[in-house]
Tab-separated table of C-alpha atoms in Angstrom:
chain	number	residue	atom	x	y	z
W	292	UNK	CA	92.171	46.278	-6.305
W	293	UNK	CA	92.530	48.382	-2.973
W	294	UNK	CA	95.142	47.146	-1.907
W	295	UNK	CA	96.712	47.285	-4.967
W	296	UNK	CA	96.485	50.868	-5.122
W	297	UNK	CA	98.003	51.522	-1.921
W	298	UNK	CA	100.824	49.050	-2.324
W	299	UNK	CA	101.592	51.390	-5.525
W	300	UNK	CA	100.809	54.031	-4.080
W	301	UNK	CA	103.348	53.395	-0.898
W	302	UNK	CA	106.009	52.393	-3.689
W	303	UNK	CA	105.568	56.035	-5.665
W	304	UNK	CA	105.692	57.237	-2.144
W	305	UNK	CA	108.936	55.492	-1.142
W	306	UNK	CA	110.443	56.531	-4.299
W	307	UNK	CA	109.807	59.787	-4.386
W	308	UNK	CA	110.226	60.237	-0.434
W	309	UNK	CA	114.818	58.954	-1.067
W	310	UNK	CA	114.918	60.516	-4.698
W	311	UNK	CA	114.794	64.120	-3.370
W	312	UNK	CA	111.267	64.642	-5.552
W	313	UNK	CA	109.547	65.334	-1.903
W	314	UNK	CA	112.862	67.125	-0.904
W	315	UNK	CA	112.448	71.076	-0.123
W	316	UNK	CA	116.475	71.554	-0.954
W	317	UNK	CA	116.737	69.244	-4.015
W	318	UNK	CA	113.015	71.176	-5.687
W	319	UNK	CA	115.008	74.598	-5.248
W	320	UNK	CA	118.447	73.279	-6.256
W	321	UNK	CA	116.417	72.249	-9.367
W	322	UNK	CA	115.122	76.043	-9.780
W	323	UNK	CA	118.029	76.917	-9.240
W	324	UNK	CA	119.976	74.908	-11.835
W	325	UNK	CA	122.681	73.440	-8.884
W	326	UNK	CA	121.686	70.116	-9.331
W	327	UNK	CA	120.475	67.646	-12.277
W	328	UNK	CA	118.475	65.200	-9.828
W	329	UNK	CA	114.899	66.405	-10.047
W	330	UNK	CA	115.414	66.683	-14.414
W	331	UNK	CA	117.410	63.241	-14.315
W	332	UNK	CA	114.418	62.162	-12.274
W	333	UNK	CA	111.450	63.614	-14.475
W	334	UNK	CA	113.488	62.767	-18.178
W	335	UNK	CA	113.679	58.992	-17.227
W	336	UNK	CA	110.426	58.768	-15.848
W	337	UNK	CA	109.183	60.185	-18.972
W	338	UNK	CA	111.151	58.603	-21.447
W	339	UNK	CA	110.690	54.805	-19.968
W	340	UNK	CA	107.079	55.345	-19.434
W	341	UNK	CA	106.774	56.672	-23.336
W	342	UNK	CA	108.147	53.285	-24.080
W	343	UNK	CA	106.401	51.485	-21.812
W	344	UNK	CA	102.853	53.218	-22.940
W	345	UNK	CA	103.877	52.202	-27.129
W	346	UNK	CA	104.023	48.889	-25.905
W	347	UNK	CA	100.683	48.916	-23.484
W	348	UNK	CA	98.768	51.214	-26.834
W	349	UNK	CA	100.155	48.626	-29.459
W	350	UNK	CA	98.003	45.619	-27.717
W	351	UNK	CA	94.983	47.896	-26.735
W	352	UNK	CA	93.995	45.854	-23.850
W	353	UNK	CA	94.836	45.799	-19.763
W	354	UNK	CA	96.427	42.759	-18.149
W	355	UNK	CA	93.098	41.518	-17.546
W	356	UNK	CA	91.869	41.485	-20.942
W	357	UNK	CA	89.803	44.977	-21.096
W	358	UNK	CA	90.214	47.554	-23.619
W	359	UNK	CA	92.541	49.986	-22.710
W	360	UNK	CA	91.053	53.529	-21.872
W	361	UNK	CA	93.703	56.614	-21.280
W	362	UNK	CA	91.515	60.058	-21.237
W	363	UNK	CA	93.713	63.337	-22.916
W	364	UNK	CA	94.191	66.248	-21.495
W	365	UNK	CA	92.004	68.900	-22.557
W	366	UNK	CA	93.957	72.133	-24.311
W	367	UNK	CA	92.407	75.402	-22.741
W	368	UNK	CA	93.709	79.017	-21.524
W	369	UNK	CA	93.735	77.154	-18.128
W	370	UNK	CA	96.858	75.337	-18.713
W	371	UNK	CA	99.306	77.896	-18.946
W	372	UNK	CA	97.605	80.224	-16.387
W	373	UNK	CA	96.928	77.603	-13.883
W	374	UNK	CA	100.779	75.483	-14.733
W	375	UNK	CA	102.118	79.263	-13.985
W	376	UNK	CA	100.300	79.511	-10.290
W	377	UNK	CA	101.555	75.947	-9.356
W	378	UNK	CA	104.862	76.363	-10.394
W	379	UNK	CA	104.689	79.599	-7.756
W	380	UNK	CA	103.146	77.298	-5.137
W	381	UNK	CA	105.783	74.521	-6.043
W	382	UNK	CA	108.747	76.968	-5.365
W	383	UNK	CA	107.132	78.270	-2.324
W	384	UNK	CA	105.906	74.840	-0.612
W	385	UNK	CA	109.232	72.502	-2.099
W	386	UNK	CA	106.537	69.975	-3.045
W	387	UNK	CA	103.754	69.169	-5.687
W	388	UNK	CA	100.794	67.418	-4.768
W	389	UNK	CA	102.167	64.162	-4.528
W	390	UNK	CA	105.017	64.952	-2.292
W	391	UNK	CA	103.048	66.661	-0.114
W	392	UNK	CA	101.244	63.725	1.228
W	393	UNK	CA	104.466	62.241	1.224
W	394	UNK	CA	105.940	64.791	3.261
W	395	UNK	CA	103.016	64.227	5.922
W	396	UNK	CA	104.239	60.411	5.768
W	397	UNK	CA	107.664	61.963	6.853
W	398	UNK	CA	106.149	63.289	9.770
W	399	UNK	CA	107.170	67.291	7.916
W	400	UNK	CA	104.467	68.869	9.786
W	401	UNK	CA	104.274	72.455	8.008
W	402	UNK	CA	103.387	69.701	4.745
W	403	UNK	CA	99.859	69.762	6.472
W	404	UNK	CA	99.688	73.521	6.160
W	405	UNK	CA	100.214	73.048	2.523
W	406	UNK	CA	98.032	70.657	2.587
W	407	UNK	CA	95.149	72.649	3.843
W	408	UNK	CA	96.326	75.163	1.599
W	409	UNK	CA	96.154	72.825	-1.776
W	410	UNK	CA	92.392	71.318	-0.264
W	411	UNK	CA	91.392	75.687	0.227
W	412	UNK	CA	92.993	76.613	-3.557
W	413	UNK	CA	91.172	73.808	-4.775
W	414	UNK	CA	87.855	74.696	-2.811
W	415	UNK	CA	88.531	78.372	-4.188
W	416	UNK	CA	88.770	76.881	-8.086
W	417	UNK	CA	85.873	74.809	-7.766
W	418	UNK	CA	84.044	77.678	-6.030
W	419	UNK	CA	84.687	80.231	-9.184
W	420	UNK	CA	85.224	78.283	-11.455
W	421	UNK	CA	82.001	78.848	-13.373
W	422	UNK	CA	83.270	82.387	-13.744
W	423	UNK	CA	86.054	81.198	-15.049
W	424	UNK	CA	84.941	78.996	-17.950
W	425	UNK	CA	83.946	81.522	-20.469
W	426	UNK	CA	87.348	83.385	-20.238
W	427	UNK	CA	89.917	80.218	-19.974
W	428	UNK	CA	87.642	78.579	-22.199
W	429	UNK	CA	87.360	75.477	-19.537
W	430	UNK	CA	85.696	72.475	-20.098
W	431	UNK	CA	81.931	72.144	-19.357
W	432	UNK	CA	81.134	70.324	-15.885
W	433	UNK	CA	80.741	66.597	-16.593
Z	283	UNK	CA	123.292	66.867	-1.443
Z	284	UNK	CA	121.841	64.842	1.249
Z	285	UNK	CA	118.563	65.096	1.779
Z	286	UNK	CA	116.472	66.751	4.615
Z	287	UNK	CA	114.876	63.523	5.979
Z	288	UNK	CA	117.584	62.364	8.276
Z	289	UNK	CA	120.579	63.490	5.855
Z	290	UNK	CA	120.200	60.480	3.528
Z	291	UNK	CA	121.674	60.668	0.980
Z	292	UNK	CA	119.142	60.643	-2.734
Z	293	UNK	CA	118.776	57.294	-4.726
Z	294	UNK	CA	120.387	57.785	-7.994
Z	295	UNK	CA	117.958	59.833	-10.194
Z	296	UNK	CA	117.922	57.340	-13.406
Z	297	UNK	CA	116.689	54.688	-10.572
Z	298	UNK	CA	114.214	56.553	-9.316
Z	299	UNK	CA	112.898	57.657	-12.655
Z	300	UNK	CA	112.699	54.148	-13.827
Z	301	UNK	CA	110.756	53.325	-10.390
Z	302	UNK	CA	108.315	56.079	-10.959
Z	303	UNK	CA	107.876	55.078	-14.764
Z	304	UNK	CA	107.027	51.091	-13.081
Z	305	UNK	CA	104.282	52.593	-11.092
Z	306	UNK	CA	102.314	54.317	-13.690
Z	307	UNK	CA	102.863	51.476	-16.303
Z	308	UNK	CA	101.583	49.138	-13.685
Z	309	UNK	CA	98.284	51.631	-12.941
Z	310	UNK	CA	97.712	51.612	-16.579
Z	311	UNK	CA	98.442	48.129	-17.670
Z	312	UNK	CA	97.018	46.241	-14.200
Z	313	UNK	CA	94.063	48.793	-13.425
Z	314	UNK	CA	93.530	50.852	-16.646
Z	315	UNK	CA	94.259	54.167	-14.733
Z	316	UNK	CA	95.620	56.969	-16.068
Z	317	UNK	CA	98.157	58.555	-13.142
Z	318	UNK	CA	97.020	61.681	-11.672
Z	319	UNK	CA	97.729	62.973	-8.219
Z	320	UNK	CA	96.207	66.549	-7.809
Z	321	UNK	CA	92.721	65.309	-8.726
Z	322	UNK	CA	92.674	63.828	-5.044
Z	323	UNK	CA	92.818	67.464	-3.655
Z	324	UNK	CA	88.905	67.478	-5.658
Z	325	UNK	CA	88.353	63.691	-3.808
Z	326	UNK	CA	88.762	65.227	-0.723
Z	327	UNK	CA	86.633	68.155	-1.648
Z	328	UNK	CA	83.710	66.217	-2.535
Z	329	UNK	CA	82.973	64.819	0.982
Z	330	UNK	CA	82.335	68.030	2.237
Z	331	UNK	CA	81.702	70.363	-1.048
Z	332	UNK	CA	78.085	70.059	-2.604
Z	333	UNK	CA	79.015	72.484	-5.790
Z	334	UNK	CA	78.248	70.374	-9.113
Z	335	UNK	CA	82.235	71.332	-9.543
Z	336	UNK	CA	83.078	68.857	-6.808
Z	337	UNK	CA	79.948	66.172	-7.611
Z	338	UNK	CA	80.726	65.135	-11.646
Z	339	UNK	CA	81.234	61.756	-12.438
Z	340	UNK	CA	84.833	62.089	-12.903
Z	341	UNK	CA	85.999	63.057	-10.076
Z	342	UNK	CA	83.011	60.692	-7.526
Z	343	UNK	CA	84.231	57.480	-9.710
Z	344	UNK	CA	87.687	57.805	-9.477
Z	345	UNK	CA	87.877	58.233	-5.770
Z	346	UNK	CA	88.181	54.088	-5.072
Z	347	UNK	CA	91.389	54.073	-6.700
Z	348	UNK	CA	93.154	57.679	-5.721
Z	349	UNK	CA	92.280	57.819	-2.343
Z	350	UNK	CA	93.805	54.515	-1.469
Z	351	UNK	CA	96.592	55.627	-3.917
Z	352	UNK	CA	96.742	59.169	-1.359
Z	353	UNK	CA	96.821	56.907	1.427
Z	354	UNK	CA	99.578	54.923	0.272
Z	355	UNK	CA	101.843	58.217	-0.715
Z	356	UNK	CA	101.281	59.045	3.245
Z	357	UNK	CA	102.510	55.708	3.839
Z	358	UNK	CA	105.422	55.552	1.703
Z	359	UNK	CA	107.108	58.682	3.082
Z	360	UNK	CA	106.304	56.947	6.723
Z	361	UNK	CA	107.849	53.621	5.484
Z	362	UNK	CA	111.091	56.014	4.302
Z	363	UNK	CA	111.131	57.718	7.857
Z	364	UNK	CA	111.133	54.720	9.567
Z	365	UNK	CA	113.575	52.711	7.582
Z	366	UNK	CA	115.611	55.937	7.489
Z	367	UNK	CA	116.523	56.570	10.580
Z	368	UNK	CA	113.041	56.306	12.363
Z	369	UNK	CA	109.866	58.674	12.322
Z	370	UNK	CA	109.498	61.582	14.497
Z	371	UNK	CA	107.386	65.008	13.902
Z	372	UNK	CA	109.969	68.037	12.849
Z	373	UNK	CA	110.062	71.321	11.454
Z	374	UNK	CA	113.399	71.024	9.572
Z	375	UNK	CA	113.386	72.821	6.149
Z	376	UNK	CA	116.845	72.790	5.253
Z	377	UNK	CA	117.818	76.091	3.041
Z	378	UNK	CA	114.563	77.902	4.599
Z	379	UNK	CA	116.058	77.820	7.922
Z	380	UNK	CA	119.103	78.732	6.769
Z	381	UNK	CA	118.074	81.734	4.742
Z	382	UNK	CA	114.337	82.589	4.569
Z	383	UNK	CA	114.227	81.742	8.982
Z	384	UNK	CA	111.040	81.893	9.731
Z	385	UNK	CA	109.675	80.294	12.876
Z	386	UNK	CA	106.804	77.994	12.497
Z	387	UNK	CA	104.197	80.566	12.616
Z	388	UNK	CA	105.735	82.158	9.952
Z	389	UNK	CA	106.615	78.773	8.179
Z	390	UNK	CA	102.507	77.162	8.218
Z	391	UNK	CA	101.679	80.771	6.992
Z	392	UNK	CA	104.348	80.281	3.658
Z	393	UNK	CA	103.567	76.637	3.266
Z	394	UNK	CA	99.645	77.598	3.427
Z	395	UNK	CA	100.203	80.153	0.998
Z	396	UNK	CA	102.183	77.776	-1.570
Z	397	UNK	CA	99.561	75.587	-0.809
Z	398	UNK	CA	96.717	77.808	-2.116
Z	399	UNK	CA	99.126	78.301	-5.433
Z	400	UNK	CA	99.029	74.594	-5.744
Z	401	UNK	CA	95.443	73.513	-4.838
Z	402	UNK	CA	93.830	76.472	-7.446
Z	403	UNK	CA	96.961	76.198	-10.029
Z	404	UNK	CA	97.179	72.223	-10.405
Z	405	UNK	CA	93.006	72.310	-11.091
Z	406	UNK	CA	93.099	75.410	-13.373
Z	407	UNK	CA	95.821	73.475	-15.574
Z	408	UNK	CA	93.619	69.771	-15.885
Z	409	UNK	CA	96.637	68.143	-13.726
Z	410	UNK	CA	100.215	68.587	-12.209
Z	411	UNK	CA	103.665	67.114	-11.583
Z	412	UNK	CA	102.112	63.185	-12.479
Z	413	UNK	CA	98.999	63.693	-14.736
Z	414	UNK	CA	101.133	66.192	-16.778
Z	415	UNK	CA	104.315	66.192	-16.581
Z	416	UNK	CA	104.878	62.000	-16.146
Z	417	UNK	CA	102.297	60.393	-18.224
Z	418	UNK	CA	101.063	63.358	-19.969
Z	419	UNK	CA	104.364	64.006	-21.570
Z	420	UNK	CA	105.309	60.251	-22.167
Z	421	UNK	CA	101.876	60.274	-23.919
Z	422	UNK	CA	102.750	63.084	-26.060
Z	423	UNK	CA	99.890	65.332	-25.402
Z	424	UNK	CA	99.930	69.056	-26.206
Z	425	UNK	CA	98.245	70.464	-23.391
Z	426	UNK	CA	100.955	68.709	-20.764
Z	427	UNK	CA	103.836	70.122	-22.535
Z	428	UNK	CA	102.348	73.687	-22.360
Z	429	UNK	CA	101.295	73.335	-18.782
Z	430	UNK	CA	104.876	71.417	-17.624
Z	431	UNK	CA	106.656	74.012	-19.098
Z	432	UNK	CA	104.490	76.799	-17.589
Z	433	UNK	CA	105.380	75.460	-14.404
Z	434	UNK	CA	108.622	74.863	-14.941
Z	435	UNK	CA	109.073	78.272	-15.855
Z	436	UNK	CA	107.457	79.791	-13.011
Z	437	UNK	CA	108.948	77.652	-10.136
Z	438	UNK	CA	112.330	78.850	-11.880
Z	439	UNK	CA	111.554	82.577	-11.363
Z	440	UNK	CA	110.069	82.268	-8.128
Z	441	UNK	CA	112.587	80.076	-6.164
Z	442	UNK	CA	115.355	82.742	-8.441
Z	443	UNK	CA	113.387	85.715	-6.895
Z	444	UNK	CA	113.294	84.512	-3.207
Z	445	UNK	CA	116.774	82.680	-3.227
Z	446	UNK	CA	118.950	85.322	-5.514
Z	447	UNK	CA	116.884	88.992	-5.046
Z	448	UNK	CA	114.761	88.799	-2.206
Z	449	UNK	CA	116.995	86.814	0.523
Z	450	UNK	CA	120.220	86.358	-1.975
């Protein structure tokens, strides 16, 4: 299965590396509503995959025969607060998480400052985030 | 607008959307995994981070399939380079040169900074750009919409603020 996941994993990368989704000039042209790429981009990906996932849900079971298992999203305070912060750091950086490793790929070599960045923030989150359960009403640890 | 990697120009966005929407079909229906990218940022954490945070179950038994996944996003932009035009280390940032201009001290220092804002953002929310806003969306679940549309919002103002008020 390794090598499965790296042979999807180089295709996302591929894809997202010529789309413009890793693409500092296309994620601000996006912000800045000059160009439809990046919402063409996310609409089709959402509305194929919805299709694709009624399909996959309707016979319950993986290719190889085992019951299917998708875990929700959990609704907290930490959604909004936390999508707000990463929409800063995706404005600032051109990239989301994904693109940022592809960016590295590219051979973009401030992408391994955000890198470090993204591995400190989440280091920080992880650090506090005890404190922060009670008031974003997180999730226990588990 | 071509892009900054050699000045291709972008694969049409209804393609690349449909190739994005193949992948995480084929990590649900082939491997049973739900797509999720920022949760690797805790992966890496957990080698050298003993906090319970960094140790639960979900994030130790899901690091045989995202790592390699990481790994192959690294690859993938490589494969592009290559194919592109070929691979060599650069500092090109396209509209940041052109406007913002700072020189690569200044550059690591901004990119470090966004960095942060994504690392301690994406793990606040539960998820990002993939676990939210691809399949959490096509999955219809409440708590992506909120969070896509939080950062949605928020990438709006800021790239607004530093591309229209600050350096405009």
């Amino acid at each position: 299965m390794t090598i499965l996941y790296v042979v999807l994993g180089t295709i996302f990368g591929f894809v997202l590396s010529r789309s413009g989704a890793a693409d500092y000039d296309q994620i601000q042209s996006m912000f800045l509503f000059r160009s439809f790429q990046l919402y063409g981009i996310l609409g089709t990906a959402v509305v194929l995959t919805a299709a694709g996932l009624r399909i996959i849900k309707q016979r319950g079971r993986t290719a190889l025969g085992r019951p299917l298992k998708i875990e929700l999203k959990l609704l907290h305070r930490g959604n909004v607060a936390g999508g707000l912060l990463f929409g800063v750091g995706w404005s600032m950086a051109g990239m989301c998480p994904g693109p940022i490793l592809v960016n590295i790929g590219e051979g973009k070599i401030y992408a391994l400052a955000a890198l470090a960045g993204a591995l400190a923030g989440a280091a920080l989150l992880g650090a506090v985030y005890p404190r922060l359960q009670k008031p974003f009403k997180l999730p226990p640890i588990g | 607008m071509p892009l900054i990697l050699h000045g291709l120009p972008p694969i049409h966005w209804a393609l690349a959307g449909a190739g994005i929407a193949a992948v995480t079909l084929t990590l649900l229906f082939v491997a049973n995994r739900r797509l999720g990218i920022s949760t690797s940022f805790e992966d890496l954490c957990s080698f050298a981070l003993a906090a319970p945070y960094f140790q639960r179950p979900a994030v130790i038994s899901g690091r045989p399939w995202r790592l390699p996944f990481a790994a192959g996003l690294v690859a993938g932009g490589f494969l592009s380079a290559v194919l592109g035009g070929g691979w060599s280390p650069t500092w090109a940032l396209g509209m940041f040169d052109r406007v913002v201009a700072l020189g690569p001290a200044g550059k690591l220092t901004w990119m470090f900074t966004g960095g942060l804002f994504i690392g301690f953002g994406t793990r606040l929310a539960g998820g990002c750009t993939s676990g939210h806003g691809v399949f959490g969306m096509s999955n219809f679940e409440w708590p992506s919409f909120l969070t896509t549309a939080s950062f949605m919002a928020a990438g709006i103002v800021t790239t607004q603020l530093v591309y229209r008020v600050v350096f405009g």
